[in-house]
């Protein structure tokens, strides 16, 4: 259980817990299924990339943080009690209340800091390493925390008989997700909430209510059609700092020229004054990936785990993007911010296929089980991987592997 909660704690805590996982592996295997073997297969391919990595020292140094992909599935293989519904309910309940407590603590921290400084930024997103002015510390990453909290939100939302404190928990967690300001996760959370009330909750059986909600949604869509069209036009064509992903560098007077999505894909040369909004930067990174695949023989095996950064830095210099100053590191120092592209670039097509199999099996089992919290987890991961290299972060790989195994394990009893 401590491992579940460790996603909110310093990295060293999960490192210490990693050492204890060996003691939970039993000798007799009792609970093997195909879905749980996929994280192990992914780790094996990731570790093997050391032998063709263009930066073997960096690859071997980074592999230990991915050991959770190997050890957590082994624990589920050898301990069938973890796959029992009672155990799953216990883990989900304890994790969700822990997420609620952390959310309340960060909200209380923000309130006190606002009272002292009168600065609203303490209620939003995360700050920087040298200036912790956000809702959560930069080390935790607001986008990642949004996902951590969203699972707890759906746990409380899907409870059949909600008490007053359950409803209060839902409101607190939803407020926290909104304040964390991750556009991607916030939109997916709202859409999943609508889907839950339409098709999975008790009231969804009342066809009159369902039809009323659908009719109301259609009317709202027509009412705001022009505004939605204008938003899409601004997002795709004009300069804007809005996007599905957060900005990787804050806009400032040093970065005054906003790059459009079209320019990010087509412009031959940039300027150190150019600012990439969140979506435009991810399009730029996708463009870099396509060029790297054309220029290097990496299609099947990739550059090697965590070995693509030098290539991105070379591209950043070549395209003359902002290379950093005393306050911000440059765009060339950022990873792909897309798990699918990150895997393809570093583990090749084979690693990419394994990742897709992971997500496919997770989604398949989710809809088969009709467990809405599992469905929410599956969709959140598919969506998050479009804007974040989530599995390349230790909290990310711990969170994903734990919940993947929790939801996809099957009891032989």
mmCIF file of C-alpha atoms in Angstrom, residues 7-287:
data_model
loop_
_atom_site.group_PDB
_atom_site.id
_atom_site.type_symbol
_atom_site.label_atom_id
_atom_site.label_comp_id
_atom_site.label_asym_id
_atom_site.label_seq_id
_atom_site.Cartn_x
_atom_site.Cartn_y
_atom_site.Cartn_z
ATOM 1 C CA UNK A 7 3.586 8.712 -6.035
ATOM 2 C CA UNK A 8 2.878 11.770 -3.868
ATOM 3 C CA UNK A 9 6.136 11.512 -1.899
ATOM 4 C CA UNK A 10 9.822 12.205 -2.651
ATOM 5 C CA UNK A 11 11.487 9.842 -5.134
ATOM 6 C CA UNK A 12 13.781 8.400 -2.465
ATOM 7 C CA UNK A 13 10.723 6.916 -0.726
ATOM 8 C CA UNK A 14 9.780 4.791 -3.744
ATOM 9 C CA UNK A 15 13.463 3.855 -4.168
ATOM 10 C CA UNK A 16 13.510 2.459 -0.634
ATOM 11 C CA UNK A 17 10.274 0.589 -1.268
ATOM 12 C CA UNK A 18 11.736 -0.854 -4.470
ATOM 13 C CA UNK A 19 14.365 -2.654 -2.389
ATOM 14 C CA UNK A 20 11.647 -4.260 -0.244
ATOM 15 C CA UNK A 21 9.708 -5.651 -3.212
ATOM 16 C CA UNK A 22 12.076 -8.620 -3.447
ATOM 17 C CA UNK A 23 10.750 -9.906 -0.112
ATOM 18 C CA UNK A 24 7.187 -10.125 -1.471
ATOM 19 C CA UNK A 25 8.099 -12.402 -4.377
ATOM 20 C CA UNK A 26 7.198 -15.986 -3.506
ATOM 21 C CA UNK A 27 8.741 -19.068 -5.037
ATOM 22 C CA UNK A 28 5.558 -20.593 -6.453
ATOM 23 C CA UNK A 29 3.907 -18.879 -9.413
ATOM 24 C CA UNK A 30 0.116 -19.026 -9.179
ATOM 25 C CA UNK A 31 -1.409 -16.111 -11.043
ATOM 26 C CA UNK A 32 0.102 -15.787 -14.538
ATOM 27 C CA UNK A 33 -1.893 -14.100 -17.313
ATOM 28 C CA UNK A 34 -0.898 -12.500 -20.612
ATOM 29 C CA UNK A 35 -1.762 -8.920 -19.661
ATOM 30 C CA UNK A 36 0.594 -8.958 -16.650
ATOM 31 C CA UNK A 37 3.471 -10.336 -18.733
ATOM 32 C CA UNK A 38 3.459 -7.284 -21.022
ATOM 33 C CA UNK A 39 5.123 -4.842 -18.558
ATOM 34 C CA UNK A 40 7.869 -7.448 -18.041
ATOM 35 C CA UNK A 41 8.318 -7.829 -21.796
ATOM 36 C CA UNK A 42 8.464 -4.058 -22.149
ATOM 37 C CA UNK A 43 11.154 -3.852 -19.454
ATOM 38 C CA UNK A 44 13.212 -6.634 -21.047
ATOM 39 C CA UNK A 45 13.211 -4.854 -24.408
ATOM 40 C CA UNK A 46 14.013 -1.564 -22.680
ATOM 41 C CA UNK A 47 16.974 -3.159 -20.855
ATOM 42 C CA UNK A 48 18.218 -4.883 -24.019
ATOM 43 C CA UNK A 49 18.419 -1.495 -25.743
ATOM 44 C CA UNK A 50 21.650 -0.956 -23.797
ATOM 45 C CA UNK A 51 23.427 -3.142 -26.359
ATOM 46 C CA UNK A 52 22.605 -0.825 -29.282
ATOM 47 C CA UNK A 53 22.200 2.463 -27.412
ATOM 48 C CA UNK A 54 24.051 5.475 -28.823
ATOM 49 C CA UNK A 55 24.615 6.503 -25.181
ATOM 50 C CA UNK A 56 25.088 3.220 -23.277
ATOM 51 C CA UNK A 57 26.229 4.953 -20.073
ATOM 52 C CA UNK A 58 23.055 7.027 -19.917
ATOM 53 C CA UNK A 59 20.882 3.999 -20.721
ATOM 54 C CA UNK A 60 22.384 1.756 -18.038
ATOM 55 C CA UNK A 61 22.155 4.564 -15.498
ATOM 56 C CA UNK A 62 18.429 5.081 -16.260
ATOM 57 C CA UNK A 63 17.303 1.438 -16.306
ATOM 58 C CA UNK A 64 17.011 0.995 -12.477
ATOM 59 C CA UNK A 65 14.120 3.467 -12.193
ATOM 60 C CA UNK A 66 12.134 1.255 -14.598
ATOM 61 C CA UNK A 67 12.595 -1.866 -12.443
ATOM 62 C CA UNK A 68 9.016 -1.426 -11.208
ATOM 63 C CA UNK A 69 7.896 -2.732 -14.626
ATOM 64 C CA UNK A 70 9.585 -6.013 -13.722
ATOM 65 C CA UNK A 71 9.085 -6.429 -9.978
ATOM 66 C CA UNK A 72 5.463 -5.364 -9.527
ATOM 67 C CA UNK A 73 4.139 -7.868 -12.128
ATOM 68 C CA UNK A 74 6.261 -10.611 -10.517
ATOM 69 C CA UNK A 75 4.610 -9.870 -7.185
ATOM 70 C CA UNK A 76 1.181 -10.234 -8.788
ATOM 71 C CA UNK A 77 2.313 -13.460 -10.462
ATOM 72 C CA UNK A 78 3.348 -15.012 -7.191
ATOM 73 C CA UNK A 79 0.697 -13.679 -4.828
ATOM 74 C CA UNK A 80 -2.822 -14.557 -5.945
ATOM 75 C CA UNK A 81 -4.347 -12.802 -2.929
ATOM 76 C CA UNK A 82 -3.512 -9.442 -4.525
ATOM 77 C CA UNK A 83 -5.893 -10.273 -7.388
ATOM 78 C CA UNK A 84 -8.871 -10.866 -5.099
ATOM 79 C CA UNK A 85 -11.635 -8.274 -5.264
ATOM 80 C CA UNK A 86 -11.298 -7.630 -1.547
ATOM 81 C CA UNK A 87 -7.629 -6.703 -1.944
ATOM 82 C CA UNK A 88 -8.339 -4.490 -4.960
ATOM 83 C CA UNK A 89 -11.075 -2.633 -3.093
ATOM 84 C CA UNK A 90 -8.778 -2.112 -0.122
ATOM 85 C CA UNK A 91 -5.946 -0.690 -2.249
ATOM 86 C CA UNK A 92 -8.274 1.609 -4.190
ATOM 87 C CA UNK A 93 -9.980 2.870 -1.043
ATOM 88 C CA UNK A 94 -6.745 3.538 0.833
ATOM 89 C CA UNK A 95 -5.116 5.187 -2.183
ATOM 90 C CA UNK A 96 -8.156 7.407 -2.826
ATOM 91 C CA UNK A 97 -8.352 8.650 0.746
ATOM 92 C CA UNK A 98 -4.595 9.299 0.688
ATOM 93 C CA UNK A 99 -5.009 11.350 -2.508
ATOM 94 C CA UNK A 100 -7.820 13.278 -0.820
ATOM 95 C CA UNK A 101 -5.612 14.056 2.178
ATOM 96 C CA UNK A 102 -2.741 15.238 -0.042
ATOM 97 C CA UNK A 103 -5.154 17.403 -2.048
ATOM 98 C CA UNK A 104 -6.501 19.020 1.114
ATOM 99 C CA UNK A 105 -2.991 19.672 2.422
ATOM 100 C CA UNK A 106 -1.906 21.363 -0.808
ATOM 101 C CA UNK A 107 -5.098 23.437 -0.879
ATOM 102 C CA UNK A 108 -4.561 24.545 2.736
ATOM 103 C CA UNK A 109 -0.934 25.387 1.871
ATOM 104 C CA UNK A 110 -2.127 27.500 -1.061
ATOM 105 C CA UNK A 111 -4.662 29.352 1.115
ATOM 106 C CA UNK A 112 -2.060 30.282 3.738
ATOM 107 C CA UNK A 113 0.454 31.373 1.100
ATOM 108 C CA UNK A 114 -2.198 33.488 -0.596
ATOM 109 C CA UNK A 115 -3.125 35.174 2.703
ATOM 110 C CA UNK A 116 0.534 36.069 3.220
ATOM 111 C CA UNK A 117 1.435 37.140 -0.322
ATOM 112 C CA UNK A 118 -1.920 37.954 -2.031
ATOM 113 C CA UNK A 119 -0.593 35.998 -5.032
ATOM 114 C CA UNK A 120 -3.196 33.885 -6.890
ATOM 115 C CA UNK A 121 -0.519 31.773 -8.597
ATOM 116 C CA UNK A 122 -0.314 29.606 -5.469
ATOM 117 C CA UNK A 123 -3.686 28.108 -6.468
ATOM 118 C CA UNK A 124 -2.652 27.085 -9.994
ATOM 119 C CA UNK A 125 -0.438 24.504 -11.717
ATOM 120 C CA UNK A 126 3.144 24.145 -10.428
ATOM 121 C CA UNK A 127 6.017 26.562 -10.057
ATOM 122 C CA UNK A 128 9.652 26.188 -11.013
ATOM 123 C CA UNK A 129 12.417 24.372 -9.147
ATOM 124 C CA UNK A 130 13.943 27.660 -7.998
ATOM 125 C CA UNK A 131 10.571 29.357 -7.380
ATOM 126 C CA UNK A 132 7.817 27.185 -5.892
ATOM 127 C CA UNK A 133 4.851 29.479 -6.580
ATOM 128 C CA UNK A 134 2.363 26.879 -7.868
ATOM 129 C CA UNK A 135 -0.297 24.701 -6.269
ATOM 130 C CA UNK A 136 2.113 21.755 -6.139
ATOM 131 C CA UNK A 137 5.924 21.679 -6.341
ATOM 132 C CA UNK A 138 7.559 21.427 -9.766
ATOM 133 C CA UNK A 139 9.069 18.085 -8.728
ATOM 134 C CA UNK A 140 5.600 16.530 -8.484
ATOM 135 C CA UNK A 141 4.463 17.986 -11.837
ATOM 136 C CA UNK A 142 0.901 19.323 -11.919
ATOM 137 C CA UNK A 143 -0.081 17.245 -14.970
ATOM 138 C CA UNK A 144 1.017 14.015 -13.304
ATOM 139 C CA UNK A 145 -0.690 14.912 -10.027
ATOM 140 C CA UNK A 146 -3.878 15.566 -12.024
ATOM 141 C CA UNK A 147 -3.860 11.928 -13.128
ATOM 142 C CA UNK A 148 -3.040 10.650 -9.644
ATOM 143 C CA UNK A 149 -5.975 12.590 -8.199
ATOM 144 C CA UNK A 150 -8.344 11.722 -11.072
ATOM 145 C CA UNK A 151 -8.263 8.011 -10.147
ATOM 146 C CA UNK A 152 -9.299 8.872 -6.591
ATOM 147 C CA UNK A 153 -12.029 11.164 -7.971
ATOM 148 C CA UNK A 154 -13.519 8.335 -10.042
ATOM 149 C CA UNK A 155 -13.312 5.957 -7.082
ATOM 150 C CA UNK A 156 -15.572 8.234 -5.040
ATOM 151 C CA UNK A 157 -17.750 9.097 -8.051
ATOM 152 C CA UNK A 158 -18.533 5.442 -8.795
ATOM 153 C CA UNK A 159 -19.479 4.488 -5.243
ATOM 154 C CA UNK A 160 -23.086 3.279 -5.269
ATOM 155 C CA UNK A 161 -24.284 4.699 -1.989
ATOM 156 C CA UNK A 162 -22.552 8.034 -1.509
ATOM 157 C CA UNK A 163 -22.434 9.510 1.956
ATOM 158 C CA UNK A 164 -22.068 13.242 2.582
ATOM 159 C CA UNK A 165 -18.335 12.960 3.047
ATOM 160 C CA UNK A 166 -18.097 10.994 -0.250
ATOM 161 C CA UNK A 167 -19.841 13.844 -2.066
ATOM 162 C CA UNK A 168 -17.589 16.354 -0.328
ATOM 163 C CA UNK A 169 -14.553 14.299 -1.408
ATOM 164 C CA UNK A 170 -15.752 14.382 -5.029
ATOM 165 C CA UNK A 171 -16.044 18.178 -4.952
ATOM 166 C CA UNK A 172 -12.616 18.663 -3.351
ATOM 167 C CA UNK A 173 -10.862 16.355 -5.813
ATOM 168 C CA UNK A 174 -12.636 17.888 -8.811
ATOM 169 C CA UNK A 175 -11.698 21.386 -7.612
ATOM 170 C CA UNK A 176 -8.093 20.256 -7.175
ATOM 171 C CA UNK A 177 -7.991 18.807 -10.713
ATOM 172 C CA UNK A 178 -9.348 22.075 -12.159
ATOM 173 C CA UNK A 179 -6.840 24.201 -10.223
ATOM 174 C CA UNK A 180 -3.954 22.024 -11.401
ATOM 175 C CA UNK A 181 -4.778 23.453 -14.854
ATOM 176 C CA UNK A 182 -3.957 20.451 -17.016
ATOM 177 C CA UNK A 183 -6.268 21.059 -19.988
ATOM 178 C CA UNK A 184 -5.946 17.511 -21.283
ATOM 179 C CA UNK A 185 -6.752 15.751 -18.003
ATOM 180 C CA UNK A 186 -9.489 18.232 -17.049
ATOM 181 C CA UNK A 187 -11.331 17.752 -20.354
ATOM 182 C CA UNK A 188 -11.039 13.952 -20.213
ATOM 183 C CA UNK A 189 -12.237 13.949 -16.591
ATOM 184 C CA UNK A 190 -15.332 16.005 -17.452
ATOM 185 C CA UNK A 191 -16.131 13.833 -20.481
ATOM 186 C CA UNK A 192 -15.733 10.631 -18.475
ATOM 187 C CA UNK A 193 -17.982 12.064 -15.756
ATOM 188 C CA UNK A 194 -20.704 12.720 -18.344
ATOM 189 C CA UNK A 195 -20.294 9.190 -19.755
ATOM 190 C CA UNK A 196 -20.564 7.727 -16.262
ATOM 191 C CA UNK A 197 -23.841 9.502 -15.497
ATOM 192 C CA UNK A 198 -25.273 8.648 -18.920
ATOM 193 C CA UNK A 199 -24.396 4.964 -19.100
ATOM 194 C CA UNK A 200 -23.027 3.573 -15.822
ATOM 195 C CA UNK A 201 -24.815 5.185 -12.893
ATOM 196 C CA UNK A 202 -28.181 4.167 -11.470
ATOM 197 C CA UNK A 203 -29.893 7.232 -12.848
ATOM 198 C CA UNK A 204 -28.757 6.312 -16.376
ATOM 199 C CA UNK A 205 -31.483 3.660 -16.364
ATOM 200 C CA UNK A 206 -34.062 6.386 -16.386
ATOM 201 C CA UNK A 207 -34.323 6.959 -20.110
ATOM 202 C CA UNK A 208 -36.179 10.226 -19.685
ATOM 203 C CA UNK A 209 -33.274 11.728 -17.745
ATOM 204 C CA UNK A 210 -30.714 10.390 -20.224
ATOM 205 C CA UNK A 211 -32.612 11.818 -23.183
ATOM 206 C CA UNK A 212 -32.997 15.130 -21.379
ATOM 207 C CA UNK A 213 -29.264 15.341 -20.770
ATOM 208 C CA UNK A 214 -28.487 14.443 -24.388
ATOM 209 C CA UNK A 215 -30.982 17.042 -25.664
ATOM 210 C CA UNK A 216 -29.555 19.661 -23.317
ATOM 211 C CA UNK A 217 -26.008 18.854 -24.499
ATOM 212 C CA UNK A 218 -27.045 19.224 -28.143
ATOM 213 C CA UNK A 219 -28.676 22.599 -27.439
ATOM 214 C CA UNK A 220 -25.576 23.795 -25.615
ATOM 215 C CA UNK A 221 -23.416 22.621 -28.523
ATOM 216 C CA UNK A 222 -25.480 24.629 -31.018
ATOM 217 C CA UNK A 223 -25.514 27.650 -28.729
ATOM 218 C CA UNK A 224 -21.759 27.726 -28.361
ATOM 219 C CA UNK A 225 -20.922 26.401 -31.848
ATOM 220 C CA UNK A 226 -19.527 29.724 -33.019
ATOM 221 C CA UNK A 227 -17.389 30.104 -29.932
ATOM 222 C CA UNK A 228 -16.079 26.542 -30.268
ATOM 223 C CA UNK A 229 -15.312 27.123 -33.963
ATOM 224 C CA UNK A 230 -13.437 30.310 -33.107
ATOM 225 C CA UNK A 231 -11.432 28.498 -30.420
ATOM 226 C CA UNK A 232 -10.423 25.744 -32.868
ATOM 227 C CA UNK A 233 -9.454 28.330 -35.472
ATOM 228 C CA UNK A 234 -7.292 30.188 -32.968
ATOM 229 C CA UNK A 235 -5.718 26.950 -31.793
ATOM 230 C CA UNK A 236 -4.838 25.720 -35.273
ATOM 231 C CA UNK A 237 -4.060 28.925 -37.164
ATOM 232 C CA UNK A 238 -3.328 31.928 -34.999
ATOM 233 C CA UNK A 239 -0.852 32.712 -32.279
ATOM 234 C CA UNK A 240 -2.157 31.435 -28.971
ATOM 235 C CA UNK A 241 -0.763 30.230 -25.678
ATOM 236 C CA UNK A 242 -3.629 27.784 -25.201
ATOM 237 C CA UNK A 243 -3.252 24.121 -25.997
ATOM 238 C CA UNK A 244 -4.033 20.590 -24.985
ATOM 239 C CA UNK A 245 -0.665 20.348 -23.244
ATOM 240 C CA UNK A 246 0.880 22.721 -20.730
ATOM 241 C CA UNK A 247 3.616 25.118 -21.798
ATOM 242 C CA UNK A 248 7.026 23.603 -21.132
ATOM 243 C CA UNK A 249 8.560 27.069 -20.665
ATOM 244 C CA UNK A 250 6.709 30.059 -19.246
ATOM 245 C CA UNK A 251 6.131 32.949 -21.604
ATOM 246 C CA UNK A 252 8.179 36.073 -20.773
ATOM 247 C CA UNK A 253 9.537 39.255 -22.313
ATOM 248 C CA UNK A 254 12.503 37.202 -23.547
ATOM 249 C CA UNK A 255 10.132 34.989 -25.568
ATOM 250 C CA UNK A 256 7.785 37.352 -27.339
ATOM 251 C CA UNK A 257 7.020 35.716 -30.709
ATOM 252 C CA UNK A 258 4.369 33.011 -30.322
ATOM 253 C CA UNK A 259 4.788 30.102 -32.717
ATOM 254 C CA UNK A 260 1.650 28.673 -34.338
ATOM 255 C CA UNK A 261 1.055 24.969 -34.821
ATOM 256 C CA UNK A 262 1.484 25.420 -38.569
ATOM 257 C CA UNK A 263 4.800 27.228 -38.101
ATOM 258 C CA UNK A 264 6.024 24.589 -35.655
ATOM 259 C CA UNK A 265 5.609 21.971 -38.384
ATOM 260 C CA UNK A 266 6.788 23.948 -41.421
ATOM 261 C CA UNK A 267 9.075 26.845 -40.451
ATOM 262 C CA UNK A 268 12.636 26.265 -41.657
ATOM 263 C CA UNK A 269 14.360 28.372 -39.005
ATOM 264 C CA UNK A 270 13.223 29.717 -35.633
ATOM 265 C CA UNK A 271 14.501 32.500 -33.416
ATOM 266 C CA UNK A 272 15.665 32.495 -29.762
ATOM 267 C CA UNK A 273 12.774 34.946 -29.225
ATOM 268 C CA UNK A 274 10.182 32.392 -30.350
ATOM 269 C CA UNK A 275 7.777 31.059 -27.715
ATOM 270 C CA UNK A 276 6.196 27.625 -28.247
ATOM 271 C CA UNK A 277 2.735 27.230 -26.651
ATOM 272 C CA UNK A 278 2.069 23.731 -25.290
ATOM 273 C CA UNK A 279 0.474 22.253 -28.396
ATOM 274 C CA UNK A 280 2.861 23.951 -30.822
ATOM 275 C CA UNK A 281 5.864 22.603 -28.920
ATOM 276 C CA UNK A 282 4.556 19.050 -29.131
ATOM 277 C CA UNK A 283 4.037 19.450 -32.869
ATOM 278 C CA UNK A 284 7.613 20.731 -33.128
ATOM 279 C CA UNK A 285 8.857 17.673 -31.212
ATOM 280 C CA UNK A 286 6.857 15.351 -33.486
ATOM 281 C CA UNK A 287 8.508 17.053 -36.455
#
